[in-house]
mmCIF file of C-alpha atoms in Angstrom:
data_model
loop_
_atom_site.group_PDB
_atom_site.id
_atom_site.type_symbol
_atom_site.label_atom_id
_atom_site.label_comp_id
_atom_site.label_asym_id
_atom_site.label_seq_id
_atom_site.Cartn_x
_atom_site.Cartn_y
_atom_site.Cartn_z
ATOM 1 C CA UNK A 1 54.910 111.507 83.873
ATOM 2 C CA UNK A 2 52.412 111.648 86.729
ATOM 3 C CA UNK A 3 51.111 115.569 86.169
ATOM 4 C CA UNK A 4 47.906 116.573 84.873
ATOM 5 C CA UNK A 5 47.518 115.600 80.877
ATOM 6 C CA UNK A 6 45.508 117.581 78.906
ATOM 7 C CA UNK A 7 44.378 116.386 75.302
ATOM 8 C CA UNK A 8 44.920 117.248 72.442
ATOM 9 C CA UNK A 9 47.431 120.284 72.212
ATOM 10 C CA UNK A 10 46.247 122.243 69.577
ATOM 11 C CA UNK A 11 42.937 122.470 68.140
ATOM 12 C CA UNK A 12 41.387 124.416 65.115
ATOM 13 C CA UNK A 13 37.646 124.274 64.160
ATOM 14 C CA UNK A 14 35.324 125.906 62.053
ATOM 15 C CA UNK A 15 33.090 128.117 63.454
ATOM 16 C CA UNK A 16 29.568 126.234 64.581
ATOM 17 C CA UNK A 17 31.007 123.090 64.822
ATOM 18 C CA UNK A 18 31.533 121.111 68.157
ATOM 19 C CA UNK A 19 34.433 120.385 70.119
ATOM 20 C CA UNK A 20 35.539 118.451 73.493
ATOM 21 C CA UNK A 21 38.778 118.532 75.487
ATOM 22 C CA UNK A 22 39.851 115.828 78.256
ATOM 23 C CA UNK A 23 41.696 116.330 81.060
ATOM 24 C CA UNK A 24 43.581 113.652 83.466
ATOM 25 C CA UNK A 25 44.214 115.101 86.763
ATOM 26 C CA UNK A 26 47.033 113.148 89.151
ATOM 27 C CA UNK A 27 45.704 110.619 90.303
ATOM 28 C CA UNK A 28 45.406 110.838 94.129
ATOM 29 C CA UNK A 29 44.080 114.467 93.257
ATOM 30 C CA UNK A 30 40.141 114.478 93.684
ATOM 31 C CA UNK A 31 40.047 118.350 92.852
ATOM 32 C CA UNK A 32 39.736 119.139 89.334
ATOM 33 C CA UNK A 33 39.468 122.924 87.640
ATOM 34 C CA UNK A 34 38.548 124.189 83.980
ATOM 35 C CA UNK A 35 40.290 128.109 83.515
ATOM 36 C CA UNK A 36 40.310 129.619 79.900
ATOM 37 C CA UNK A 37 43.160 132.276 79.484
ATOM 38 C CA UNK A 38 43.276 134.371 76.573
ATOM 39 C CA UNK A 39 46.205 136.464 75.105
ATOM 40 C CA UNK A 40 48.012 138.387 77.511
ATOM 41 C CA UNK A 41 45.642 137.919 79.861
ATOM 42 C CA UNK A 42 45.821 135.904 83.479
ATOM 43 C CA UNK A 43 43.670 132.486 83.424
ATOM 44 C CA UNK A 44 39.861 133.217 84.454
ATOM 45 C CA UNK A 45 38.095 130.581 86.546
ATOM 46 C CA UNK A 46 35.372 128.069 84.575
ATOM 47 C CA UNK A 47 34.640 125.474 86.383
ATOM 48 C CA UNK A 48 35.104 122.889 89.505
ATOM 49 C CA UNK A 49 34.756 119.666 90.455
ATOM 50 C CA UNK A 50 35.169 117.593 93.526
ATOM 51 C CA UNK A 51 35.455 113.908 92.523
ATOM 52 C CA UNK A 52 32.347 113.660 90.177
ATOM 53 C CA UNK A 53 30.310 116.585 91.749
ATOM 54 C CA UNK A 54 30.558 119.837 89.722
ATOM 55 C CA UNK A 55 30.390 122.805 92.463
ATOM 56 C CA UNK A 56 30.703 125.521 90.821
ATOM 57 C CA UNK A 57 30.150 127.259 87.186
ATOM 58 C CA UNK A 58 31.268 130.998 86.611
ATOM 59 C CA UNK A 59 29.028 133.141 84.158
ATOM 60 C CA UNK A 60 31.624 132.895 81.831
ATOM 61 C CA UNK A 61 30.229 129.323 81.476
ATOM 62 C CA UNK A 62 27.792 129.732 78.709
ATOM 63 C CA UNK A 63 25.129 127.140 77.765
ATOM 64 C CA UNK A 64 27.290 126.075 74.722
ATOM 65 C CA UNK A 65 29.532 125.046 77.581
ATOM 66 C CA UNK A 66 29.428 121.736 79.124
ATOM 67 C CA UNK A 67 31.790 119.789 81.691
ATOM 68 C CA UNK A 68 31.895 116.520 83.228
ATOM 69 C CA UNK A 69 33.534 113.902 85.043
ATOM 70 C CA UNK A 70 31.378 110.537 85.183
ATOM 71 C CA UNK A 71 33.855 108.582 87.278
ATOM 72 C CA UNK A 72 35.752 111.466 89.246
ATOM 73 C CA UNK A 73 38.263 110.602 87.456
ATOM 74 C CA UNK A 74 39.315 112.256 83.731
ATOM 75 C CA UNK A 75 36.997 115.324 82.839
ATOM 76 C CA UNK A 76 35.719 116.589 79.528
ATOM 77 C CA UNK A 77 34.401 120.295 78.550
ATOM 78 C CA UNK A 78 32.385 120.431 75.182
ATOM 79 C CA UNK A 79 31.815 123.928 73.378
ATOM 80 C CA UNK A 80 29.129 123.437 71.023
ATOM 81 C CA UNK A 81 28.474 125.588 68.260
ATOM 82 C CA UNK A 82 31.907 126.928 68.388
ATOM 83 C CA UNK A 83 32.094 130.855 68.064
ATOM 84 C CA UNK A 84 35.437 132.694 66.973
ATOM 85 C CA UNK A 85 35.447 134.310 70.687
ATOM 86 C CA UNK A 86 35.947 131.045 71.904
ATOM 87 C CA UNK A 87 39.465 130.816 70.751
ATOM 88 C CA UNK A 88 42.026 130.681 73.944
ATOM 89 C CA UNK A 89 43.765 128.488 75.820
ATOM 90 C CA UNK A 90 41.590 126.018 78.072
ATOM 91 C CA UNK A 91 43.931 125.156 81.026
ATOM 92 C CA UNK A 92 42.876 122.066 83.334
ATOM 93 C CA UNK A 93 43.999 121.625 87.445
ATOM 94 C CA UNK A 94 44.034 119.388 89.947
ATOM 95 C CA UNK A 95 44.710 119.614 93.267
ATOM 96 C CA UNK A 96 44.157 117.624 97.296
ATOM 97 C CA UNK A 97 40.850 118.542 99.262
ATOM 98 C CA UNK A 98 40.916 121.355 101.720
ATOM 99 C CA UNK A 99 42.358 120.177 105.137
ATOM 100 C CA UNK A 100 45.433 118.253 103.465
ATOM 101 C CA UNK A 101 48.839 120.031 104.284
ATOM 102 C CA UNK A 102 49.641 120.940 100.573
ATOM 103 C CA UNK A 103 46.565 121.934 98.434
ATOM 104 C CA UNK A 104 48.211 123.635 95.687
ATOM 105 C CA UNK A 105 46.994 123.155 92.243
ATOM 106 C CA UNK A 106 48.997 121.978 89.433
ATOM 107 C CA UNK A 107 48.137 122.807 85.681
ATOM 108 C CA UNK A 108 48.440 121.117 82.648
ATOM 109 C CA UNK A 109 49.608 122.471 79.743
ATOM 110 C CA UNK A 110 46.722 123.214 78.139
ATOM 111 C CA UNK A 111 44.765 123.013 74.805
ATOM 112 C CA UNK A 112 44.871 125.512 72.368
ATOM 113 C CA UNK A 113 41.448 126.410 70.765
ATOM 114 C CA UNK A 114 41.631 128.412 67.799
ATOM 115 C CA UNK A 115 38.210 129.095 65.769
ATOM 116 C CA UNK A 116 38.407 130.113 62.344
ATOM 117 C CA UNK B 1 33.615 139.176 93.717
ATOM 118 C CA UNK B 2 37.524 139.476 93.934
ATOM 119 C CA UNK B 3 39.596 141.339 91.571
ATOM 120 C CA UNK B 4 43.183 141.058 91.574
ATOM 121 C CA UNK B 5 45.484 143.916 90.022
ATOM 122 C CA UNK B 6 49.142 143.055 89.104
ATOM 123 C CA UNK B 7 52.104 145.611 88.204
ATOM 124 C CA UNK B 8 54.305 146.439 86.243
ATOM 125 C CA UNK B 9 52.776 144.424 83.019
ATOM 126 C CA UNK B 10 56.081 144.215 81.802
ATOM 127 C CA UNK B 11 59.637 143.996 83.673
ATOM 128 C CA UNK B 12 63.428 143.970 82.088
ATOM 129 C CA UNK B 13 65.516 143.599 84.192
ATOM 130 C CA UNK B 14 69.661 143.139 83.885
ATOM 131 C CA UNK B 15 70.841 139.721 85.055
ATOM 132 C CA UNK B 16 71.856 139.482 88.814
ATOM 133 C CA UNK B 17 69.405 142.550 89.418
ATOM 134 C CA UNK B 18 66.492 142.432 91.618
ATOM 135 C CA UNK B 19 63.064 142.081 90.432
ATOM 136 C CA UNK B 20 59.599 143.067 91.993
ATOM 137 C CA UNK B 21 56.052 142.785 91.281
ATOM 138 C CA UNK B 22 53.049 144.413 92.759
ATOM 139 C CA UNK B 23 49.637 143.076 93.032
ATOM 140 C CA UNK B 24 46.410 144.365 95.181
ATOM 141 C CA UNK B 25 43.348 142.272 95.602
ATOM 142 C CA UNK B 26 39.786 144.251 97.029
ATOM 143 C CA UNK B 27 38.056 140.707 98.630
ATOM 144 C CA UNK B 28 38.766 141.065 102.027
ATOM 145 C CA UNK B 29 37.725 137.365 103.251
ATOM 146 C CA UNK B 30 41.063 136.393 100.509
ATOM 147 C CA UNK B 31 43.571 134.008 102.559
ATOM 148 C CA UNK B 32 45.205 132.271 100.240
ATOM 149 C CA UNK B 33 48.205 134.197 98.106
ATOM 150 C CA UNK B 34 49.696 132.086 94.954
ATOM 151 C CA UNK B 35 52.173 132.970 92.604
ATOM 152 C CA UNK B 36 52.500 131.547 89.056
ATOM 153 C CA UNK B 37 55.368 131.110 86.431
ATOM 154 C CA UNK B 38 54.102 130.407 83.013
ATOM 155 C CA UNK B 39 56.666 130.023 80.028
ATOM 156 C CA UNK B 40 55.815 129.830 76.876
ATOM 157 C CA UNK B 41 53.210 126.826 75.411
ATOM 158 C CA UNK B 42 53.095 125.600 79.588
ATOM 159 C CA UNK B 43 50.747 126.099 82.313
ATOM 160 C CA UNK B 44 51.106 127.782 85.491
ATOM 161 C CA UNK B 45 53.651 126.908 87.831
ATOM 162 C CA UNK B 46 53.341 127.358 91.070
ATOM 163 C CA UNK B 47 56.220 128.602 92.905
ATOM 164 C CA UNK B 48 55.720 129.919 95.645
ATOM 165 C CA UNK B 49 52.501 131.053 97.931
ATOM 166 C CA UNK B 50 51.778 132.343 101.576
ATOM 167 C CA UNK B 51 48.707 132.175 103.719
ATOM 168 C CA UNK B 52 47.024 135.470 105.671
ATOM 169 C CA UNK B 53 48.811 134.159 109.032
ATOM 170 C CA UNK B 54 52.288 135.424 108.130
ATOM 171 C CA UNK B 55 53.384 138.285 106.580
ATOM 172 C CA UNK B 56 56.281 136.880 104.281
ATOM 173 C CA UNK B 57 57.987 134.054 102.993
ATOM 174 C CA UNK B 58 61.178 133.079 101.475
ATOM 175 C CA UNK B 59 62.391 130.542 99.387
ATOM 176 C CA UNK B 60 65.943 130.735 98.095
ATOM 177 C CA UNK B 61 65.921 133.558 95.445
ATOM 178 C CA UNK B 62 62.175 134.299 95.953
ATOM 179 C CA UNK B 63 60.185 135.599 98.418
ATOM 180 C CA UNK B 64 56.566 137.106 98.618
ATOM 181 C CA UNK B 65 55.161 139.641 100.703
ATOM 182 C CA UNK B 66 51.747 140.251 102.246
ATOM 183 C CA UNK B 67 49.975 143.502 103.844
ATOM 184 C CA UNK B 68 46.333 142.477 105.067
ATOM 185 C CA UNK B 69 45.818 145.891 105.964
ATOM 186 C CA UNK B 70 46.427 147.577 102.436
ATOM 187 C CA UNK B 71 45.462 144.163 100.157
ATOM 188 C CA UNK B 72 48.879 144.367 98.902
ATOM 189 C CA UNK B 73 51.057 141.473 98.147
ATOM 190 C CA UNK B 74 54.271 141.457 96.465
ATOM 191 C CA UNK B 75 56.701 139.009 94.955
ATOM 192 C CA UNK B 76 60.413 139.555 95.085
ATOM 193 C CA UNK B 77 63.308 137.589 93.135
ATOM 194 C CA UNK B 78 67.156 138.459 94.258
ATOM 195 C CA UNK B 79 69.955 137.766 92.088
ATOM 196 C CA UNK B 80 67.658 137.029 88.421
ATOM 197 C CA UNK B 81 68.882 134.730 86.328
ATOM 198 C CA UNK B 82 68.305 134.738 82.077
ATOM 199 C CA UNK B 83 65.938 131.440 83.075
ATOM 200 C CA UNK B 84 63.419 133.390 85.051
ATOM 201 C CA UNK B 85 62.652 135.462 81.954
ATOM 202 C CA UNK B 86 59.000 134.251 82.097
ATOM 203 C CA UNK B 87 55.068 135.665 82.697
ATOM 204 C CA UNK B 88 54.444 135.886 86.457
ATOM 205 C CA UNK B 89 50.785 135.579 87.822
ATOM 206 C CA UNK B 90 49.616 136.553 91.338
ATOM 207 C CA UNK B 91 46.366 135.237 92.230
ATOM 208 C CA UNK B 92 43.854 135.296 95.971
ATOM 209 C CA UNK B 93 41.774 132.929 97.088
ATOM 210 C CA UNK B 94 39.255 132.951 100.204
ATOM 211 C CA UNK B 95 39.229 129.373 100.413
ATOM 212 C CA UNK B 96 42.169 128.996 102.967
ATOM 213 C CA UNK B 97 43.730 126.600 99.652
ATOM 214 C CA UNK B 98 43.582 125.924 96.350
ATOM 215 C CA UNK B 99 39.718 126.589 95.062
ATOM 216 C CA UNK B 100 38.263 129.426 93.365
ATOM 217 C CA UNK B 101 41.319 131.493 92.849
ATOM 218 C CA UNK B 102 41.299 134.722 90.699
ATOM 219 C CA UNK B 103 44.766 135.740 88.565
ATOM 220 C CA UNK B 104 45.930 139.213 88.191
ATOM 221 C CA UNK B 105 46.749 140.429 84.577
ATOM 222 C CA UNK B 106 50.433 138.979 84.515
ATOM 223 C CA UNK B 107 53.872 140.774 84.657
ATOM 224 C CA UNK B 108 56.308 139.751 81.666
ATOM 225 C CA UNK B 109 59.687 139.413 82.913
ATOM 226 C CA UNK B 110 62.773 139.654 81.197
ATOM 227 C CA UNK B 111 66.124 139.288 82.328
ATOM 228 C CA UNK B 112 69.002 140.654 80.191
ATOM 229 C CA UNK B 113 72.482 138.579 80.248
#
């Protein structure tokens, strides 16, 4: 399979305690996204990245919130000292640069985050 | 910044029916229209989009919709089959593509053999 992984699935956590989540974009995609979507809700924008140069952060982005991508390849986003509002669904995207004839953005399936 | 409204939150529908959804958007530099599927435990899908340079688009049983003038854009499926039961996201962009886009609330669709 060739879309964008996202690891792992599910994830529960006490409350305070750290997590991280990876995301592998397709390959030829140098566009990468972090959105969080809660319950019945649409997802809301987190993050960007174009190869390894993060070019945007929304508010939502607190400073327990951290994302990378070292190589421009995979990305990670840590939550540290977990909260219980944190608990949603972290989706990951990739997609082509602007100027390519198809820059759509495909998602992965997400991770879970549930803090108890 | 943008903010994207989507109706009806919630949509049954009887098989073979037709099935719209609404959504308004208040950025006015938006150019960039996407529509999502999302079943259950998946991510978006994409399936279908249109660009502020034409006014609507078709493919197959969908098509979308778009009025610069009012912010309104609008997705349409013909003919709705039990596998399009699903949550449908509208979302704008300004970036011309696939950047910074902003969701609506969802619509849940069901369709009713």
């Amino acid at each position: 399979d060739t879309g964008v992984s996202q690891d792992p699935r599910h994830k529960i956590t006490k409350r305070g305690q750290n997590v991280t989540f990876r995301c592998d974009p397709i390959s030829e995609h140098n566009r990468l996204y972090w959105y969080r979507q809660t319950l019945g809700q649409g997802p809301e924008f987190l993050t960007y990245f174009q190869n390894e140069a993060q070019l945007e952060k929304s508010r939502l982005l607190s400073d327990r919130f951290s994302a990378e991508r070292p190589k421009g390849s995979f990305s990670t986003l840590e939550i540290q000292r977990t909260e219980q509002g944190d608990s949603a669904m972290y989706l990951c995207a990739s997609s082509t640069p602007p100027g390519t004839q198809n820059t759509e953005a495909f998602f992965g399936q997400g991770t879970r985050l549930t803090v108890v | 910044g943008e903010n994207v409204e989507q109706h009806p939150s919630t949509l049954s529908v009887q098989e073979g029916d037709s099935a719209v959804i609404k959504c308004t958007y208040s950025d006015s530099a938006s150019n960039y229209f996407p529509w999502y599927k999302q079943e259950l435990g998946k991510g978006p899908q994409l399936i279908i989009d249109i660009r502020s340079n034409v006014g609507e688009k078709k493919d197959q049983r969908i098509a979308v919709t778009l009025n610069k003038t009012a912010k309104h854009f609008s997705l349409h499926i013909t003919e709705t089959q039990p596998e399009d039961s699903a949550v449908y996201f509208c979302a704008a962009s300004d970036s011309g593509g696939y950047q910074k886009v902003t969701f609506g609330t969802g619509t849940k669709l069901q369709v009713i053999p």
